[in-house]
Each structure stands twice: as C-alpha cells, then as structure tokens.
mmCIF file of C-alpha atoms in Angstrom:
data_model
loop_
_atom_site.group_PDB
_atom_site.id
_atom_site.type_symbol
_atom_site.label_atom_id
_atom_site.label_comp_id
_atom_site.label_asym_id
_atom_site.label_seq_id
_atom_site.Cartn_x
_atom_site.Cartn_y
_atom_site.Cartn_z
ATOM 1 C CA UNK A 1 23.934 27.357 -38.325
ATOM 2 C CA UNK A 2 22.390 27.002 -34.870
ATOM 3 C CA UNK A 3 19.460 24.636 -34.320
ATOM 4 C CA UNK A 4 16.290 25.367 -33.523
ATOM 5 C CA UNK A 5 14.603 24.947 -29.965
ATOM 6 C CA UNK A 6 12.902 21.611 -30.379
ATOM 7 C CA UNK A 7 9.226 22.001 -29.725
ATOM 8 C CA UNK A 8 6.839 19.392 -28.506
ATOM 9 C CA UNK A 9 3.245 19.837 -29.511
ATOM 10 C CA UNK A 10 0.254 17.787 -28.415
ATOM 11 C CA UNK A 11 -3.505 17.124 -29.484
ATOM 12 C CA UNK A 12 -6.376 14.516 -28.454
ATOM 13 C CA UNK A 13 -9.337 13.837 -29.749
ATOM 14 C CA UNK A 14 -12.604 12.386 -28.049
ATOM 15 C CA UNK A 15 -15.995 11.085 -29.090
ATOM 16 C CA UNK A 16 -17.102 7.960 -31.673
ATOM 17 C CA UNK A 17 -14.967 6.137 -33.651
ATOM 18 C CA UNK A 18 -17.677 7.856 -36.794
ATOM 19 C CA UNK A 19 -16.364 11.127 -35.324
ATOM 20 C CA UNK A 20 -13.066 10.674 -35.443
ATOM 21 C CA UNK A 21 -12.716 9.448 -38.857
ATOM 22 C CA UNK A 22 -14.405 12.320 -40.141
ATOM 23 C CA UNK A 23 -12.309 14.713 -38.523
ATOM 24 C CA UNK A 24 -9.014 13.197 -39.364
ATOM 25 C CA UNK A 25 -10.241 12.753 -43.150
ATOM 26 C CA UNK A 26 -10.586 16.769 -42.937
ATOM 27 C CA UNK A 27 -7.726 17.925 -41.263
ATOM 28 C CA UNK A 28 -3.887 17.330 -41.245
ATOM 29 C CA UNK A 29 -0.488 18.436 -39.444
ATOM 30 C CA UNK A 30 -1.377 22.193 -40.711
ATOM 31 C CA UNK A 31 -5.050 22.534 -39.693
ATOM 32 C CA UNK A 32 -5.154 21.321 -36.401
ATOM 33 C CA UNK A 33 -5.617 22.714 -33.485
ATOM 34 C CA UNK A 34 -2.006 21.919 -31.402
ATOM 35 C CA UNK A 35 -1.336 22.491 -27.684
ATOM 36 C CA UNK A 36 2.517 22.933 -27.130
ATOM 37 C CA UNK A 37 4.436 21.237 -24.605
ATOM 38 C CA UNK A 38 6.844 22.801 -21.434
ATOM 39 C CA UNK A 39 8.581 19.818 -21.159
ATOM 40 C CA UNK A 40 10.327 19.673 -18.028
ATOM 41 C CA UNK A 41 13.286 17.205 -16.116
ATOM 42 C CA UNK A 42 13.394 14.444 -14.802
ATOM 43 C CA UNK A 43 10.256 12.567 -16.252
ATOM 44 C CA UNK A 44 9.418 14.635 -19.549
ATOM 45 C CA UNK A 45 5.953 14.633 -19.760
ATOM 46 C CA UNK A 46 4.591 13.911 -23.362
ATOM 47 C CA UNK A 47 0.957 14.972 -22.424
ATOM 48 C CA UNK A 48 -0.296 18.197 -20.920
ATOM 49 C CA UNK A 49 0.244 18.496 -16.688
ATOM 50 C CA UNK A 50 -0.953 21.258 -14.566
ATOM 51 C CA UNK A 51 2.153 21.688 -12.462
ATOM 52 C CA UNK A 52 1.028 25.082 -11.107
ATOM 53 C CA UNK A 53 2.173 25.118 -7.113
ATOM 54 C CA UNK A 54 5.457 22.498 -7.991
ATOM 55 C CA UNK A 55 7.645 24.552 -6.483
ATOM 56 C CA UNK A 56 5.466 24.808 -2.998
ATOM 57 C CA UNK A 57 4.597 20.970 -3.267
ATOM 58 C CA UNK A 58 8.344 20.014 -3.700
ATOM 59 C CA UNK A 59 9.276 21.205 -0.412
ATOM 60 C CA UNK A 60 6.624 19.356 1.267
ATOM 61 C CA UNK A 61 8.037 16.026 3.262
ATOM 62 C CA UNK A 62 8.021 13.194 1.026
ATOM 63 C CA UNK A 63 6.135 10.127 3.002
ATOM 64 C CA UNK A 64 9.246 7.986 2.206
ATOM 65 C CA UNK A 65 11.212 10.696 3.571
ATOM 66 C CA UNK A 66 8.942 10.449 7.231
ATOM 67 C CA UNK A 67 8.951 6.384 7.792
ATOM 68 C CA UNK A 68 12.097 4.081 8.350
ATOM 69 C CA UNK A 69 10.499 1.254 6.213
ATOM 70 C CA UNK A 70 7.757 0.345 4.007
ATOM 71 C CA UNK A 71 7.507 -2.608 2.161
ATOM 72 C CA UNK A 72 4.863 -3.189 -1.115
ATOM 73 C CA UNK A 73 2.219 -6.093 -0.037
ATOM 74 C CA UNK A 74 2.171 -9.828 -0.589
ATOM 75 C CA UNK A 75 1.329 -11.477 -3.626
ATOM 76 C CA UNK A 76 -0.049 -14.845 -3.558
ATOM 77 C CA UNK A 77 -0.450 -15.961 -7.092
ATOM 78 C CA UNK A 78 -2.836 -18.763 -5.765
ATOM 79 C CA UNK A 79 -5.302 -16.440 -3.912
ATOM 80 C CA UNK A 80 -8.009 -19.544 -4.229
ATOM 81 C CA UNK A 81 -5.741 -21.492 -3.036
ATOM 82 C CA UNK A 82 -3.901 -19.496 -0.068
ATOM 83 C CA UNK A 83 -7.351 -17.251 1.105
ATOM 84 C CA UNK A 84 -10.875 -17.668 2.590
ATOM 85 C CA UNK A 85 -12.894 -15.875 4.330
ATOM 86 C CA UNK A 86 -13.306 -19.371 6.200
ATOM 87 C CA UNK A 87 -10.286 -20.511 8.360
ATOM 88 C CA UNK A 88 -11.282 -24.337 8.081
ATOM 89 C CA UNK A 89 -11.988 -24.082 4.643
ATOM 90 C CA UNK A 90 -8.862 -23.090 4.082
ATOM 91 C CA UNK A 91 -7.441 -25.525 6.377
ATOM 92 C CA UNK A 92 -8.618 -28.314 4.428
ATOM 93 C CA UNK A 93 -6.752 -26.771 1.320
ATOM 94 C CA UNK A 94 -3.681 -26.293 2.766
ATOM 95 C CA UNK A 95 -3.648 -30.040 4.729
ATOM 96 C CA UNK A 96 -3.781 -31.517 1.226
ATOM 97 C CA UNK A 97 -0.379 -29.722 -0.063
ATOM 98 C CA UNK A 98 0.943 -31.191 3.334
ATOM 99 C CA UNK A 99 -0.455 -34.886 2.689
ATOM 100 C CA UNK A 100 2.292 -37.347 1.072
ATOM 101 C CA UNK A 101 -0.348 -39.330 -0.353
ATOM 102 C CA UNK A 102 -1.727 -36.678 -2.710
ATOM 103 C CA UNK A 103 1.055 -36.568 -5.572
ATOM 104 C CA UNK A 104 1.702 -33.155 -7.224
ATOM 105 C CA UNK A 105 -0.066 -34.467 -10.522
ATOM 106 C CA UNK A 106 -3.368 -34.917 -7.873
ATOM 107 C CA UNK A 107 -2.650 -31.606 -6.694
ATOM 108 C CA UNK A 108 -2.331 -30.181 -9.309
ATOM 109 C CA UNK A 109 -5.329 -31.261 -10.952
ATOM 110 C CA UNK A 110 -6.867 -29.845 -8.090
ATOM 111 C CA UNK A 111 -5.686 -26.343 -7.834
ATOM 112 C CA UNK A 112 -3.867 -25.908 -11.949
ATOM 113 C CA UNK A 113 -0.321 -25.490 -10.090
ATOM 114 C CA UNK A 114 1.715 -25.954 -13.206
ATOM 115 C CA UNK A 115 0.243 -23.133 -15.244
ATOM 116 C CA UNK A 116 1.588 -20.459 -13.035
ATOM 117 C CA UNK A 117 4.941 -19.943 -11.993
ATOM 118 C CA UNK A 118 3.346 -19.551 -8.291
ATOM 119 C CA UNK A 119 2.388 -23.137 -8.715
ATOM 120 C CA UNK A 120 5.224 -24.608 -9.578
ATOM 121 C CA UNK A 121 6.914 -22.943 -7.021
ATOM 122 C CA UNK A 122 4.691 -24.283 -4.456
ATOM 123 C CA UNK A 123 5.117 -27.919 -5.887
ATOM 124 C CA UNK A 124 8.941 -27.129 -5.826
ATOM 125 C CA UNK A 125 8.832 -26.668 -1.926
ATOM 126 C CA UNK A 126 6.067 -28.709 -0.639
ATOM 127 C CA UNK A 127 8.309 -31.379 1.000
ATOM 128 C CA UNK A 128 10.577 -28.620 1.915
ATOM 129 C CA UNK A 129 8.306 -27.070 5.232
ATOM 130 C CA UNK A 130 6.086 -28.593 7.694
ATOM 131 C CA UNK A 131 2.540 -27.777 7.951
ATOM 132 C CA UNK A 132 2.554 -24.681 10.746
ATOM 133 C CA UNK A 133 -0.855 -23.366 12.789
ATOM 134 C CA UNK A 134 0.658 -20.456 13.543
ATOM 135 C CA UNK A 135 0.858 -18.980 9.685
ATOM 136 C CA UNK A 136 -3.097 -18.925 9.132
ATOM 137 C CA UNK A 137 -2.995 -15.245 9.710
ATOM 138 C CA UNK A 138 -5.699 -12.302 9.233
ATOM 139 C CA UNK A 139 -5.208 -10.877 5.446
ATOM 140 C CA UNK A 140 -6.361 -7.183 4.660
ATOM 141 C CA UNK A 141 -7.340 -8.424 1.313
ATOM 142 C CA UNK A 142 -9.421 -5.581 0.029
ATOM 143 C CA UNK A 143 -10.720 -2.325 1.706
ATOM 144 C CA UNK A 144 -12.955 -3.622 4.269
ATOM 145 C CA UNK A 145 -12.424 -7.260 3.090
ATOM 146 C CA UNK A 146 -10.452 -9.184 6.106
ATOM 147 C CA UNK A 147 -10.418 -12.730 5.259
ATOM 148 C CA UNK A 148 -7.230 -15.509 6.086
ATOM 149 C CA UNK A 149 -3.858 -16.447 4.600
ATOM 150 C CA UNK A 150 -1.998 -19.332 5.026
ATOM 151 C CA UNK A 151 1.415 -17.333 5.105
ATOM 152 C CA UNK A 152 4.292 -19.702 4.490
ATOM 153 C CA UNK A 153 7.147 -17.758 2.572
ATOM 154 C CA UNK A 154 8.195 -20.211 0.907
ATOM 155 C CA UNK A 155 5.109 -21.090 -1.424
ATOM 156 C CA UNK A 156 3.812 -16.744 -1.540
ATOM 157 C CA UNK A 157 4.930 -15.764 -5.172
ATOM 158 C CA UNK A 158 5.528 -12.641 -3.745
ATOM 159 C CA UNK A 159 6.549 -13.081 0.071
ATOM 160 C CA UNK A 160 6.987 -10.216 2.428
ATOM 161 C CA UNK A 161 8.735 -11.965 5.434
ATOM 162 C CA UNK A 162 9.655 -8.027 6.548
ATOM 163 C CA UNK A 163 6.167 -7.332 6.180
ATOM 164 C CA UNK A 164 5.016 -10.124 8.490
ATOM 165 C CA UNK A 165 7.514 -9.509 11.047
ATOM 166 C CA UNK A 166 5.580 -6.204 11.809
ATOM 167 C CA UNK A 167 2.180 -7.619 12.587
ATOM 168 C CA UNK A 168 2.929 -10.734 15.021
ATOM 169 C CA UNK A 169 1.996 -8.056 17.831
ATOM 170 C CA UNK A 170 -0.213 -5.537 17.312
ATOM 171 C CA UNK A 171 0.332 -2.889 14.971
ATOM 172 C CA UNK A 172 -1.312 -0.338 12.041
ATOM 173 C CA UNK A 173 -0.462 0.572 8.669
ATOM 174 C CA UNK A 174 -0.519 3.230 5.829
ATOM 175 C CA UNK A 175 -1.318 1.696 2.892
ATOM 176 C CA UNK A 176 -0.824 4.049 -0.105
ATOM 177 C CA UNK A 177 0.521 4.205 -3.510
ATOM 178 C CA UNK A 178 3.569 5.562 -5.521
ATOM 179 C CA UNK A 179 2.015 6.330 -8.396
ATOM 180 C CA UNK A 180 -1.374 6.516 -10.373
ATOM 181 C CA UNK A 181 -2.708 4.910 -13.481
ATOM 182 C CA UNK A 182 -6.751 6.545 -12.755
ATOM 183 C CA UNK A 183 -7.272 9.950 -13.115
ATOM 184 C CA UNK A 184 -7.580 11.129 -9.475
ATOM 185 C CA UNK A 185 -5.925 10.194 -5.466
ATOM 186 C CA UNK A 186 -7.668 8.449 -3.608
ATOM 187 C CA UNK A 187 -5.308 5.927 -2.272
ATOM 188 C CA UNK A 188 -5.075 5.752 1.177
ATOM 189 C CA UNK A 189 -6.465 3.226 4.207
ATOM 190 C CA UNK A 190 -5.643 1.640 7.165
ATOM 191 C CA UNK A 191 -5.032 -1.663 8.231
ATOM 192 C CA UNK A 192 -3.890 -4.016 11.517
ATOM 193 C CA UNK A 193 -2.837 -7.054 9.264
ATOM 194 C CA UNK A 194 -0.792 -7.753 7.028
ATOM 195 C CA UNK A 195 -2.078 -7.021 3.364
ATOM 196 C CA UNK A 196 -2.460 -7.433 -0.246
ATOM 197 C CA UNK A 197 -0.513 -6.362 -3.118
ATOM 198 C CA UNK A 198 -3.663 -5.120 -4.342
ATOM 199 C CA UNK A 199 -5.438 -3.964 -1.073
ATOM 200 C CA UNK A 200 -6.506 -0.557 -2.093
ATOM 201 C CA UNK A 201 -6.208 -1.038 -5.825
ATOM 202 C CA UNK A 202 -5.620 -3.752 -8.361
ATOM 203 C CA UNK A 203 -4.369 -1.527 -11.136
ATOM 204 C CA UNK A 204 -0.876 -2.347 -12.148
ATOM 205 C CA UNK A 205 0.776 0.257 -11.980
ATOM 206 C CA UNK A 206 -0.415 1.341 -8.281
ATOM 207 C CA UNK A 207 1.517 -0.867 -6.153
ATOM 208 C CA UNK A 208 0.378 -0.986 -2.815
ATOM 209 C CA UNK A 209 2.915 0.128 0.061
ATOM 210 C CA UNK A 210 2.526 -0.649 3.991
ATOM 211 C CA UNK A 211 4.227 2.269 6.341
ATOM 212 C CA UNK A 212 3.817 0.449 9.479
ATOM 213 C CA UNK A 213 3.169 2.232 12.878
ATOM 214 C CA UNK A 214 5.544 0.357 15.008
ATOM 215 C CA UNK A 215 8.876 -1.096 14.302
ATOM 216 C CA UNK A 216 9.758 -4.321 15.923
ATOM 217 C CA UNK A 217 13.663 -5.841 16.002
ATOM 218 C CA UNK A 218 14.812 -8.842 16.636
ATOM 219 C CA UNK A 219 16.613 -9.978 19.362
ATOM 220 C CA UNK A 220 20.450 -9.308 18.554
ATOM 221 C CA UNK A 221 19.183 -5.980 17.783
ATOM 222 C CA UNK A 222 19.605 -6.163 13.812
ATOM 223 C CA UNK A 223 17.332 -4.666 12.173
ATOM 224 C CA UNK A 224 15.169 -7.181 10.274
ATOM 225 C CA UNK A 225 15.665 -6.263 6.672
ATOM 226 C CA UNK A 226 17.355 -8.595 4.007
ATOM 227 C CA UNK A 227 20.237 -8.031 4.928
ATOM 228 C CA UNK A 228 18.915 -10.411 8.018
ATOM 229 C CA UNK A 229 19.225 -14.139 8.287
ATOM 230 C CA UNK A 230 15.879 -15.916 8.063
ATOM 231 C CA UNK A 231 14.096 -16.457 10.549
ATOM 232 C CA UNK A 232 11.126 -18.562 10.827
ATOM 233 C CA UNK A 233 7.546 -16.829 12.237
ATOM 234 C CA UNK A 234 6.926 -18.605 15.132
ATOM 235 C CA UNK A 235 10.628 -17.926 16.417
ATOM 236 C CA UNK A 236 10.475 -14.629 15.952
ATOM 237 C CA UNK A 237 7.089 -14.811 17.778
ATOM 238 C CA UNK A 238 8.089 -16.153 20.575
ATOM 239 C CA UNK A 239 11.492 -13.548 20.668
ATOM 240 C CA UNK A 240 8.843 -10.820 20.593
ATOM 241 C CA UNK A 241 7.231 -12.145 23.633
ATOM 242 C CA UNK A 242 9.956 -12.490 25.437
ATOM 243 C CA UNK A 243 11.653 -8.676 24.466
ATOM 244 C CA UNK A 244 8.980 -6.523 23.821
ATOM 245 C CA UNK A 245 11.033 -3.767 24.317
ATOM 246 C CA UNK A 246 12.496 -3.979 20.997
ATOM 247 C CA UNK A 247 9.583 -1.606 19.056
ATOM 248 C CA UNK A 248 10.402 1.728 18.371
ATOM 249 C CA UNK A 249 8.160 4.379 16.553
ATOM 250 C CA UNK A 250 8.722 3.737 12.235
ATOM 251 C CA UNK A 251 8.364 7.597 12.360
ATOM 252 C CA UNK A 252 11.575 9.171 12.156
ATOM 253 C CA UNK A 253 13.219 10.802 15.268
ATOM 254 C CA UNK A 254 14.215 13.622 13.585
ATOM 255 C CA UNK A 255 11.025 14.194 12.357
ATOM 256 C CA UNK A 256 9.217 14.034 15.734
ATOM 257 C CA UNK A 257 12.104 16.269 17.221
ATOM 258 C CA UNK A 258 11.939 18.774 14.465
ATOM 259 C CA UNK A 259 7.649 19.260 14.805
ATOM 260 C CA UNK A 260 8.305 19.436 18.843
ATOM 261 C CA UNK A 261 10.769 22.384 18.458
ATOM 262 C CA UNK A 262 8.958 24.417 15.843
ATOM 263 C CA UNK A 263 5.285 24.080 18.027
ATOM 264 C CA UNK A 264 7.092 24.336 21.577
ATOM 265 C CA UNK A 265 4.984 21.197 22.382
ATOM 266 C CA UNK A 266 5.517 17.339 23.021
ATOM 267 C CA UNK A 267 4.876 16.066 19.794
ATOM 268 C CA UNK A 268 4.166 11.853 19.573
ATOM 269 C CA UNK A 269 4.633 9.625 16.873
ATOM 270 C CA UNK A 270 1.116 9.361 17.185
ATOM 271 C CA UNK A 271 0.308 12.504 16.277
ATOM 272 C CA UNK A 272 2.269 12.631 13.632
ATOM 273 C CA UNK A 273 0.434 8.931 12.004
ATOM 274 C CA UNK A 274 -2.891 10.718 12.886
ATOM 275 C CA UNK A 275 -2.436 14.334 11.156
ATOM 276 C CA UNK A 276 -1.108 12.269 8.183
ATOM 277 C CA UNK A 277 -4.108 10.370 7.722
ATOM 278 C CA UNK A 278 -6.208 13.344 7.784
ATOM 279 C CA UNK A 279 -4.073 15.439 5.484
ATOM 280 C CA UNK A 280 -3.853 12.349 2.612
ATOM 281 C CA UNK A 281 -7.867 12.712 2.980
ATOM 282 C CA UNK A 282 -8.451 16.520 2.936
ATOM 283 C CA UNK A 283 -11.053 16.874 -0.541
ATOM 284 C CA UNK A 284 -8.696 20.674 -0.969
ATOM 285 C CA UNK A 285 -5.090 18.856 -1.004
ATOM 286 C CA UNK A 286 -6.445 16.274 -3.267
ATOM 287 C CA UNK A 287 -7.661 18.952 -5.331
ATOM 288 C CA UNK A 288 -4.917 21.238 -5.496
ATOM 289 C CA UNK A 289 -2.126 18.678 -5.578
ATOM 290 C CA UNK A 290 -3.903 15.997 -7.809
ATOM 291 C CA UNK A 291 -1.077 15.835 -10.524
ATOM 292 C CA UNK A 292 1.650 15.525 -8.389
ATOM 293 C CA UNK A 293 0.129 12.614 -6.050
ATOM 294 C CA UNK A 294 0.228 10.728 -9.814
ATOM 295 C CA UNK A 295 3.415 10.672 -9.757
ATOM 296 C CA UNK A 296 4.991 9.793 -6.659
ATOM 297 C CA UNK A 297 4.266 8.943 -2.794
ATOM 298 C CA UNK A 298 2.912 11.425 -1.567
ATOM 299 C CA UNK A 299 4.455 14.828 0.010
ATOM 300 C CA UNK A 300 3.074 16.262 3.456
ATOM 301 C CA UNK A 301 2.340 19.673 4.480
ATOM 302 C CA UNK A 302 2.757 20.191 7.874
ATOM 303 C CA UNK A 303 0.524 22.978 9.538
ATOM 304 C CA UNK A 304 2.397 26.553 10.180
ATOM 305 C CA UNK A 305 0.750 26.703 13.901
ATOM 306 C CA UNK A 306 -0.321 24.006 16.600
ATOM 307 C CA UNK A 307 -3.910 24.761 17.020
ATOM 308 C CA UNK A 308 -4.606 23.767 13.436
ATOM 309 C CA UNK A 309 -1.832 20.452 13.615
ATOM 310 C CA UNK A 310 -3.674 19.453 16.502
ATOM 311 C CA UNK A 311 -7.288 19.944 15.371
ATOM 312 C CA UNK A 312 -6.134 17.532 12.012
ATOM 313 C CA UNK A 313 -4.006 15.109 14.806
ATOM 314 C CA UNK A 314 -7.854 14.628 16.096
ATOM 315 C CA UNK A 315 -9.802 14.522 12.855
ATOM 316 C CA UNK A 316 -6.936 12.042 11.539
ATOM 317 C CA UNK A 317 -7.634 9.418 14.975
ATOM 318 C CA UNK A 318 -11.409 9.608 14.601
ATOM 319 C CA UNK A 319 -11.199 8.659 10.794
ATOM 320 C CA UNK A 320 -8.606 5.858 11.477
ATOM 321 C CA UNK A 321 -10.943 4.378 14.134
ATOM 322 C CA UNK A 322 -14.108 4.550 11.845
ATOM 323 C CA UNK A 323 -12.230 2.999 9.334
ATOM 324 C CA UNK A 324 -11.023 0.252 11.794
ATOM 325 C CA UNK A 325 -14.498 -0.165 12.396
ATOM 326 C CA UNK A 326 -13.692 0.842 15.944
ATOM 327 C CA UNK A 327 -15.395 3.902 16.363
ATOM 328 C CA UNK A 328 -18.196 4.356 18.952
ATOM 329 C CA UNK A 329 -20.154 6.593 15.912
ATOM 330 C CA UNK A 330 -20.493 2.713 14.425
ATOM 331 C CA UNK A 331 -22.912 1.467 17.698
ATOM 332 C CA UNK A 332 -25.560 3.131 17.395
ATOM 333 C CA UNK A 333 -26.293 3.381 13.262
ATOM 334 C CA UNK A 334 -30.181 4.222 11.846
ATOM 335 C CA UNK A 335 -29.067 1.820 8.463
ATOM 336 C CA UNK A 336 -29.215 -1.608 9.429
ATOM 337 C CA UNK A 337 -28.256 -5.015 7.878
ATOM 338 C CA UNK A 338 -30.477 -7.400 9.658
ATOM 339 C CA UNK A 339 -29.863 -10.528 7.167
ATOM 340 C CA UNK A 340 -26.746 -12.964 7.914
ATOM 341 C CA UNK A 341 -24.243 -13.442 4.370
#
C-alpha cells in the first residue's frame, strides 16, 4: 500500500504566559488552528517563508559571486586588552605583555588571561614576537566607532592576516552579512580599516564579511591567501611601497566586461562598488526581498538600462562618502555638538 504524502503543519502562539496556558488547556492536535507547510530543497524550512519572487531573486548575482575575496573580521577575545579609543593607553597595555619582568601570573592577574582560551594563547606566544609600532592600527570596531588595535597575529583569537594585508594602503570595504538571526536586512556599511567580527552586528549568527575594494599582491605575484607563506606586516609594507602596481580591482573582470557590453559604455569597478551600495540600501529591495537576504549574502539586481545604473552609481558614492564622514553635506550641519567627550 502506497504511503501517504508526508505533510508538515505549523502553529505559534503569542501573548502572556496566563494566555497561553489557557489556550493550550482548551485545545489539542484536533482543534487548532494549523498552517501547512511547502517545504522546499535545500534548507527545508520548518516555519512559514514568503518565498514569492524566488525564482526572479535566484538569478540575481550573488555578492560572493561579484568579489575575488572576502574574508569574515577579526576577533580579539581580549578587546580590553587589544582596543582603545586612546593609542597610548593602549600602548601602555601592550608594553607590559612585552616586559620580561612582569611574569604571566602578574599578567594575568592583570588582564584574567587564563580564563579564556584567547588568553592563554597570548601567554603561549608572548616571548615568541617583538613588540612592533607599526601594528597599532585603526579598528572599525562598531558602526561609526573607529578606535585602535594592537594587531599582532599571533596573540588575535581570531586573526585575519589576509584581511590586514588589504588595508596597509588605502582601501574600502563592504561589510555585510550571510545570514540573519533579527527579523529584517539591514546589514550593510562601509569602512577604510580593518574591522570587527562584530562591526555591524554582534548577533551570532551574523558574521560579519569584508569585500574589499582593492586587491593588493605580493611581490612574487602569489596571491596572498593561505595557501601563502607568512609574511610579517611591516615586510609586506614596505613590498607595497616599493610595487604599487600590484592592486587590481576585487571586482571581477568578467563582471565589469559583461555590464560594459550590455550598456555600450565604459563601465569601472567603481561603479560597480557604488551602485552596489545603493542597491543593498534601497527601503523597496529590502522590502520585497527581505526573506531571502536571511538566508544568504546577498543577490544583486543590476539595472535593465544605463540611465537608471548610473543615477544609483551616483546615489551609491554620495551615501558611501556620508557614511565615511567625508561628505561636504557634513560641513555645514544646523545640529551641533558643542561639548568635548
């Protein structure tokens, strides 16, 4: 005898605990009111989604699919320790896990090393690196919260030596998430430093991604993934300055080739970073494509004409500028803060 189609049904139920007892004390399996389930591959959704427009969205450019590399931000897991918003403050932190007269019990007692995995690994390699200048670095540590990190790799918990390669010159960054654990997108900002695991959000499951701008490579022309020997920061630095002709565009060739033919224009990387800031912050593609960007990085539309690609190309620079705080709008503000702190 054939088996029946499985069905998946679903219910919630909101308001006071008082509430809720008394309506599960007067209804069972039988008398409630049950919402069934199209439960669909890969991820089988056990709660209700409104996937209307998946088929449109899904043929979309996934943001992965448009940059070379991204990398998820750096995690400390001594962020008292390894950030200030005062570069000698922190210096006088950092000189005392350099000092050989300050034992790691002393240090410890100071800073509670051996109660976090971080700590002990930063105990582990104390005597292992000199003290370095060069790594106090500016650290996008929330949204419009620049402070500095002491940024040697080898006591980060979570070190992003990729990551740092990309901002000894200058450079810009997407930072965006894969996936949400809040209820709507709004997940997307800028930065020029090097960042935080948790720069836009602190929520666990919304790991925080950096698409830089620019690529740079080192000198033997390998790329500078993991598959890379390590190389210390202030080498690299000083290969940079010497061969600064090793950046290319993170934005794929293809991509930029592809956008060039279809508008009959010259189409920069540029453009391309600009109209996808302005897209990830349109208040109608949030809207209409709020389920999907829960899921996974987001997917970009890109506009059927140039008029309207170049009019978002535009509205995408002025935002990133204003949110760089480098926008001329910002000089001449009626709100004021006149008090120092």
């Amino acid at each position: 005898m054939p088996k029946k189609p499985l069905k998946i049904k679903y219910s919630d139920l909101y308001g006071l605990r008082e509430e809720k007892y008394k309506f599960l004390e007067s209804h069972d399996i039988k008398n409630t009111d049950w919402q069934e389930l199209e439960l669909k591959e890969p991820r089988y959704f056990f709660v209700p989604k409104d996937m209307k427009g998946e088929e449109k969205y899904g043929g979309f450019l996934s943001i992965k699919d448009i940059f070379y590399y991204f990398q998820a931000g750096a995690t400390t897991g001594q962020d008292k320790l390894f950030i200030d918003t005062d570069k000698e403050s922190l210096r006088i932190r950092i000189a005392m896990i350099f000092n050989k007269v300050i034992d790691d019990n002393q240090l410890d007692l100071s800073f509670q090393l051996k109660k976090s995995q971080a700590g002990k690994k930063l105990i582990e390699n104390r005597n292992r690196v000199n003290f370095d200048d060069k790594l106090f670095k500016f650290y996008s540590y929330r949204v419009f919260d620049t402070r500095y990190l002491y940024s040697e790799n080898k006591f980060l918990w979570r070190s992003v030596e990729e990551l740092q390669k990309q901002f000894i010159r200058k450079n810009m960054a997407l930072v965006m998430t894969k996936s949400l654990s809040t209820l709507f997108f709004r997940h997307i900002f800028i930065t020029e430093n090097i960042g935080d695991y948790s720069f836009i959000s602190d929520k666990t499951r919304e790991v925080n991604y950096y698409f830089p701008f620019n690529l740079y490579e080192s000198i033997n022309k390998k790329p500078i993934f993991k598959s890379q020997a390590r190389l210390d920061l202030a080498s690299v630095q000083k290969e940079l300055d010497e061969y600064s002709e090793d950046k290319k565009s993170n934005i794929k060739t293809e991509i930029i080739q592809k956008l060039s033919d279809v508008y009959k224009k010259r189409i920069t990387p540029e453009d391309v970073f600009y109209y996808i800031y302005a897209v990830l912050y349109s208040p109608i593609y949030r809207q209409k494509y709020n389920e999907f960007l829960k899921i996974d990085f987001p997917r970009i539309p890109f506009a059927k004409n140039f008029v309207l690609f170049n009019k978002l190309v535009k509205l995408g620079e002025e935002l990133i500028n204003l949110h760089l705080l480098k926008s001329e709008k910002l000089e001449n503000l009626s709100a004021k803060f006149p008090i120092t702190g």
